[in-house]
Structures are given as C-alpha cells and as structure tokens.
Tab-separated table of C-alpha atoms in Angstrom:
chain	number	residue	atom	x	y	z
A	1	UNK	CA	114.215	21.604	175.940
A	2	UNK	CA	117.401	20.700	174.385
A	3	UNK	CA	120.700	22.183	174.583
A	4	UNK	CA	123.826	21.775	172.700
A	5	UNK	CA	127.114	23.045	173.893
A	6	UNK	CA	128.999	24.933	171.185
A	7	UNK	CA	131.906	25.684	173.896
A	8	UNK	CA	133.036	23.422	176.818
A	9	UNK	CA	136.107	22.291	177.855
A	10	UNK	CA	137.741	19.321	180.057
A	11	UNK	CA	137.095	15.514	179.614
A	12	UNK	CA	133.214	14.615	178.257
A	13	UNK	CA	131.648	13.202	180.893
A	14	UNK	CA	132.783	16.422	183.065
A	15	UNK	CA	130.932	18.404	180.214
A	16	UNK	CA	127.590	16.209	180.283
A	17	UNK	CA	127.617	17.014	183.883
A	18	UNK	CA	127.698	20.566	183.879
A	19	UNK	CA	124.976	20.393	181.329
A	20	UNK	CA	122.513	19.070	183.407
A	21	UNK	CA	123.405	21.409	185.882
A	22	UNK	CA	123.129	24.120	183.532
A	23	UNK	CA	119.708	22.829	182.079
A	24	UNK	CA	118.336	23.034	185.024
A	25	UNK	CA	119.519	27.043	185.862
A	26	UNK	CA	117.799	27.227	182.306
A	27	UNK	CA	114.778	26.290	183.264
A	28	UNK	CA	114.525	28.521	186.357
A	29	UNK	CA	115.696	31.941	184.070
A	30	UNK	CA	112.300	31.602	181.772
A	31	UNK	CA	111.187	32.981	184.947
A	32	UNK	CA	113.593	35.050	186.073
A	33	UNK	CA	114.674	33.017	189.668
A	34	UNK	CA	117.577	31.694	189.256
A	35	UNK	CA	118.368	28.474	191.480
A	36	UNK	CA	121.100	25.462	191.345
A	37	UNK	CA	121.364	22.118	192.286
A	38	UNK	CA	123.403	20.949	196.010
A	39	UNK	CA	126.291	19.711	194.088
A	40	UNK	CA	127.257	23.310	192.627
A	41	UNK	CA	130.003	24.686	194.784
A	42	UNK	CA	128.823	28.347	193.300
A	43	UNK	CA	125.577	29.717	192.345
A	44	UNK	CA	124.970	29.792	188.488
A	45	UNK	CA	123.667	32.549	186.478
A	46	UNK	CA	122.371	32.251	182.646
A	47	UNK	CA	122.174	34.998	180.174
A	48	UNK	CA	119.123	34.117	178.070
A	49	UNK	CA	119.474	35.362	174.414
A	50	UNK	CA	116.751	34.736	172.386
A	51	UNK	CA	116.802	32.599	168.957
A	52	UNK	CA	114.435	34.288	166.802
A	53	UNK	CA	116.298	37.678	167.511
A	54	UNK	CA	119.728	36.549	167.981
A	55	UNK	CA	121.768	34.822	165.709
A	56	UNK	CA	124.093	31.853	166.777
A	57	UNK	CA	127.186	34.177	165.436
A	58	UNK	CA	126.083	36.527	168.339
A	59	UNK	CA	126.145	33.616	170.945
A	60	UNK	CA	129.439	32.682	169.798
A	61	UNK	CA	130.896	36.941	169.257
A	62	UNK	CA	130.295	37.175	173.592
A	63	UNK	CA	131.598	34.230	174.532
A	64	UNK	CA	135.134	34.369	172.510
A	65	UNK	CA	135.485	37.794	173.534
A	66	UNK	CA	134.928	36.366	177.202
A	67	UNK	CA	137.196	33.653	176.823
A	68	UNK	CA	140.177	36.159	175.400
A	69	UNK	CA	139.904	38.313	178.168
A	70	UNK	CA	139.639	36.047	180.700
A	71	UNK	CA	141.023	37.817	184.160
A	72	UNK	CA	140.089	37.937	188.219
A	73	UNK	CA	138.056	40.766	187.826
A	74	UNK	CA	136.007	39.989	184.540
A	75	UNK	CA	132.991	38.096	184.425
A	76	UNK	CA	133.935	34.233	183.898
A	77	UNK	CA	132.409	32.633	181.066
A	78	UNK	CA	131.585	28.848	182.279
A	79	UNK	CA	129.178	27.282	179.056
A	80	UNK	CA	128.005	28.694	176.013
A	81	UNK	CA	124.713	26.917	175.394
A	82	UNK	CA	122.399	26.526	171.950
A	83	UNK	CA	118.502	25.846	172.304
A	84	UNK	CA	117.832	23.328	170.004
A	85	UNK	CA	114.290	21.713	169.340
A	86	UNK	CA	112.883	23.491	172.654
A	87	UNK	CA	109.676	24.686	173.016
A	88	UNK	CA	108.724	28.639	172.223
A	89	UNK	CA	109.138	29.474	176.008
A	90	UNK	CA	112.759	28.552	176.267
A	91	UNK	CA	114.201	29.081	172.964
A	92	UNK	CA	116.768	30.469	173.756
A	93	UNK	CA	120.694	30.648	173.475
A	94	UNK	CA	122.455	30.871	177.032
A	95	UNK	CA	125.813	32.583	177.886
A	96	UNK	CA	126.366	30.691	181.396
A	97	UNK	CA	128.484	31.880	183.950
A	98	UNK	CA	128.834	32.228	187.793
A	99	UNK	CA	126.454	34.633	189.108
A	100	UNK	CA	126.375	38.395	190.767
A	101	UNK	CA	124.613	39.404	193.519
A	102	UNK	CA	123.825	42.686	191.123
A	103	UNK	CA	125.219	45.188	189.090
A	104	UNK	CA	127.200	48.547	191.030
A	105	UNK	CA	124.266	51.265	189.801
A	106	UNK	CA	121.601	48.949	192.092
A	107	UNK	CA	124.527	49.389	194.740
A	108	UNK	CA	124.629	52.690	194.000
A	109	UNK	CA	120.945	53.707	194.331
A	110	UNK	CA	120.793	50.838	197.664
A	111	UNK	CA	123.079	53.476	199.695
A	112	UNK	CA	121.028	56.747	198.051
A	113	UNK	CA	117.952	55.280	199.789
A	114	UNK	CA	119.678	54.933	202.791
A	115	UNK	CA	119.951	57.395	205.576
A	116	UNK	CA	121.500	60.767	204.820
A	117	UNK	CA	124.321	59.533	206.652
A	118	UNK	CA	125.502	57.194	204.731
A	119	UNK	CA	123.878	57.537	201.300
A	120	UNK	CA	127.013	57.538	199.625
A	121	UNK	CA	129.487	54.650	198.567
A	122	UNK	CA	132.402	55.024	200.921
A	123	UNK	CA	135.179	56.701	199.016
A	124	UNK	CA	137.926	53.530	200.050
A	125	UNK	CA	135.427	51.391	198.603
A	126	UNK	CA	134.775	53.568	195.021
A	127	UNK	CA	138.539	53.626	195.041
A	128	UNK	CA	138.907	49.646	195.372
A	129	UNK	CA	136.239	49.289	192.424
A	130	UNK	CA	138.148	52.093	190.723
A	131	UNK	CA	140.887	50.110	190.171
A	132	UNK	CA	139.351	46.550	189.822
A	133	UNK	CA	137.761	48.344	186.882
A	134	UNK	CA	140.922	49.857	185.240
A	135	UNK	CA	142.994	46.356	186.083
A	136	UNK	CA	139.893	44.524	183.905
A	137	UNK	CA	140.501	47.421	181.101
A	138	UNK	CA	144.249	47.219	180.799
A	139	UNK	CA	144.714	43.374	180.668
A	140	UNK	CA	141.317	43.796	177.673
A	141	UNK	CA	143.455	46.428	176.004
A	142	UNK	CA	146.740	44.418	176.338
A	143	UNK	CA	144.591	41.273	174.389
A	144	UNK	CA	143.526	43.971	171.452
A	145	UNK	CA	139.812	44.188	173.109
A	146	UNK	CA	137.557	47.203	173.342
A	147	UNK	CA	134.658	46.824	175.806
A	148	UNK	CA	132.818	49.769	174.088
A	149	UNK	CA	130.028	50.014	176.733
A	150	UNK	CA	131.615	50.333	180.197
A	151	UNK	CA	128.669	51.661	182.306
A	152	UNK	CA	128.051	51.029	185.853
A	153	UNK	CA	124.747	48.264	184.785
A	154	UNK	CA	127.319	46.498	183.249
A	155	UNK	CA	130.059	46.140	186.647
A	156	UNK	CA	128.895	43.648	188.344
A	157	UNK	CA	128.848	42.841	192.450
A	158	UNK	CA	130.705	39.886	193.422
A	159	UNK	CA	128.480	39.369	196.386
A	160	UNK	CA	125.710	41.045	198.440
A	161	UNK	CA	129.097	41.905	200.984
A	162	UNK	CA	129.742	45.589	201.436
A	163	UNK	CA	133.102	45.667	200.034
A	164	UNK	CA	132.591	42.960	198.020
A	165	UNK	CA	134.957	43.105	194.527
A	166	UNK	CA	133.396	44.224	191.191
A	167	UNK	CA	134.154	42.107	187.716
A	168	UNK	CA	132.804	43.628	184.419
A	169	UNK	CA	130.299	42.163	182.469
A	170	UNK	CA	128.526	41.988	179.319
A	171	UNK	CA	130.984	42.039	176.051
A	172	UNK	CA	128.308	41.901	173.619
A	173	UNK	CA	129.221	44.783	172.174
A	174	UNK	CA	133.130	44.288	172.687
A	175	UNK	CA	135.110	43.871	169.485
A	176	UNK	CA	139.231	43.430	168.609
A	177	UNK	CA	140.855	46.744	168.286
A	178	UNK	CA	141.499	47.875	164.632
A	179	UNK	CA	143.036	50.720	162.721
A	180	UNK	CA	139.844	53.149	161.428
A	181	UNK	CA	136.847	54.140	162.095
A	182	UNK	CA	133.633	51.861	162.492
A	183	UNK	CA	130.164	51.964	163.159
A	184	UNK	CA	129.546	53.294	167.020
A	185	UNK	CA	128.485	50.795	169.535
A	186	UNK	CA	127.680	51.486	173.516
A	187	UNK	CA	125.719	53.965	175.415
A	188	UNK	CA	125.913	57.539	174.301
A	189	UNK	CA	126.355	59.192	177.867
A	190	UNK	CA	129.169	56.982	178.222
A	191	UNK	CA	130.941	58.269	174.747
A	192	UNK	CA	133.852	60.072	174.689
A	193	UNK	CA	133.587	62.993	172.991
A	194	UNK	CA	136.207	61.608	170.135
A	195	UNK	CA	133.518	58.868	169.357
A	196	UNK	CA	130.742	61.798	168.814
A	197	UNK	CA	132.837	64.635	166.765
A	198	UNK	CA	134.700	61.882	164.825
A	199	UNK	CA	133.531	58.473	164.932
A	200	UNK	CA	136.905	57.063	166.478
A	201	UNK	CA	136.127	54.782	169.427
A	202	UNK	CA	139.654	53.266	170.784
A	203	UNK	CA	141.099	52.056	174.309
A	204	UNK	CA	140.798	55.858	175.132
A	205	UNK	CA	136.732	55.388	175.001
A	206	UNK	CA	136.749	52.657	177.530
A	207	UNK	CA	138.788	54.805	179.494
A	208	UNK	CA	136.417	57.791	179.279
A	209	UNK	CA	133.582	56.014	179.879
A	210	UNK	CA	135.617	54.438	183.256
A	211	UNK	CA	135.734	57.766	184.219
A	212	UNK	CA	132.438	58.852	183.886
A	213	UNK	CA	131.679	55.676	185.891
C-alpha cells in the first residue's frame, strides 16, 4: 500500500528515505513481527490505527501531543503515517516510533514467574523507574499536558536489559490542560478519586495514577 506522511521533518529526500524504511516495518505489523532493514541504526516500531475506526484527526491528536512533550524519557515520535489507496489488510494509519522491548506490567509479571527469590522488581530499580516516570510527568505538566491514562501497559521498557530505563507511551488519550470539568478519559483503577466523586481530572490525576503504578 500507499502511505502519505502528514508529519516529517528535515530535508525531502531524508523524508522519502525514512518512508521506505517505514513501509517496510508496515508491512511486517499486519502480522504482528516487527523487523527493519540493515541501514536502521535502531529497531522501528509502528502503531497500527485502523482507518475505518479511526479518524485522521485521531492520527494527528497522538502525534502533536507527542511532539509537545517531547523529553528523554517519553516515547519519541519518529513519522506519522496515512494509508492511502492500500488494500483492506493494511489500511491503516501508523504512529511510528523507535521500539520497546515491552511494556513494565510484562516486566512485572516476568520476575512473578520467577523463583520465589527473586519474584519481585528490585526496589533500586522501582525507584529508578519511579522517577523516570515523575521526570516524564512534570516536563508534560510544565507544556499544559495531561496524560490521563498513566498505567504500567502504557510505561514502556527501553530494552530487554534488567535495569534498562522506562519512557511512557501512548498519549491517545492525552489532552492540553484546561479550566473545568470534561468528559473522563483513562482507566478507572487508575482514577483518582477527584475524577470519580467530581468529574475533575487535572495534573493531580496523573499523579495519582503514578502512584498507584
């Protein structure tokens, strides 16, 4: 299929380059391996949205929000991609960035199956992520962005390296800050209880839900 860029940056034939590269991570995520070609310095990883459900606007929504909070330890946002013209199988839109080894629940549940011994995340390590997490938070909150849906499927593993870092991930629902109240938007065990007895969900939310991480 065909893909359009809606955002790249740098000089054009720099863009056309990464597109192939990008077309061909495409390909791979219809079914769900992701690969790359030898002239990638990094592996490549393609969030696959899909056109008849999801409108362009929504494409577009993630990747700003992405690009505004832009930090070491949130996911970076490398292409923003538009099927056009492709077949059923791969219309899709595609939210390309530089791939995880997985999120920190999998991590989590890797060292519960373990031995008793060491079933648990090391506490120097929790700590680390700790405050990876709440660095990624404040510099969102200091741009006027809410995450709304801080969870630990959505902090993401640098690398399969045991004390690798962790960069948060998926700002689909994330949104500028504004004065009010609006419709609710995360995961409900992650709300704080503000959000549920009043409908207010603020910097504070992200924050609680950091917590219950």
């Amino acid at each position: 299929g065909v893909a359009e860029p809606i955002l790249s940056g740098g000089p054009e034939s720099d863009a056309e380059m990464r597109l192939k590269n990008y077309e061909h991570v495409m390909i791979w995520v219809s079914v769900n391996s992701l690969q790359h070609r030898d002239s990638l310095d990094f592996p490549l990883a393609a969030k696959a949205l899909n056109v008849a459900k999801v409108k362009t606007e929504t494409l577009t929504h993630e990747a700003n929000m992405l690009l505004i909070c832009k930090h070491s330890f949130v996911l970076p946002l490398l292409e923003c991609l538009r099927g056009a013209g492709a077949s059923e199988e791969f219309a899709c839109h595609y939210i390309v960035t530089t791939r995880c080894s997985e999120d920190v629940q999998a991590r989590v549940n890797s060292y519960a199956s373990t031995s008793p011994t060491t079933r648990r995340v090391p506490v120097p390590l929790v700590a680390k992520w700790a405050s990876q997490l709440l660095d990624a938070l404040a510099h969102c909150h200091s741009v006027s962005v809410l995450h709304r849906d801080i969870k630990l499927n959505n902090l993401l593993c640098s690398s399969p390296a045991a004390h690798c870092d962790v960069v948060v991930g998926d700002f689909g629902l994330a949104c500028k800050a504004k004065r009010g109240r609006w419709r609710l938007a995360g995961t409900g065990s992650y709300f704080a209880p503000e959000a549920l007895l009043e409908g207010i969900q603020n910097h504070k939310a992200d924050a609680w839900a950091a917590g219950i991480c």
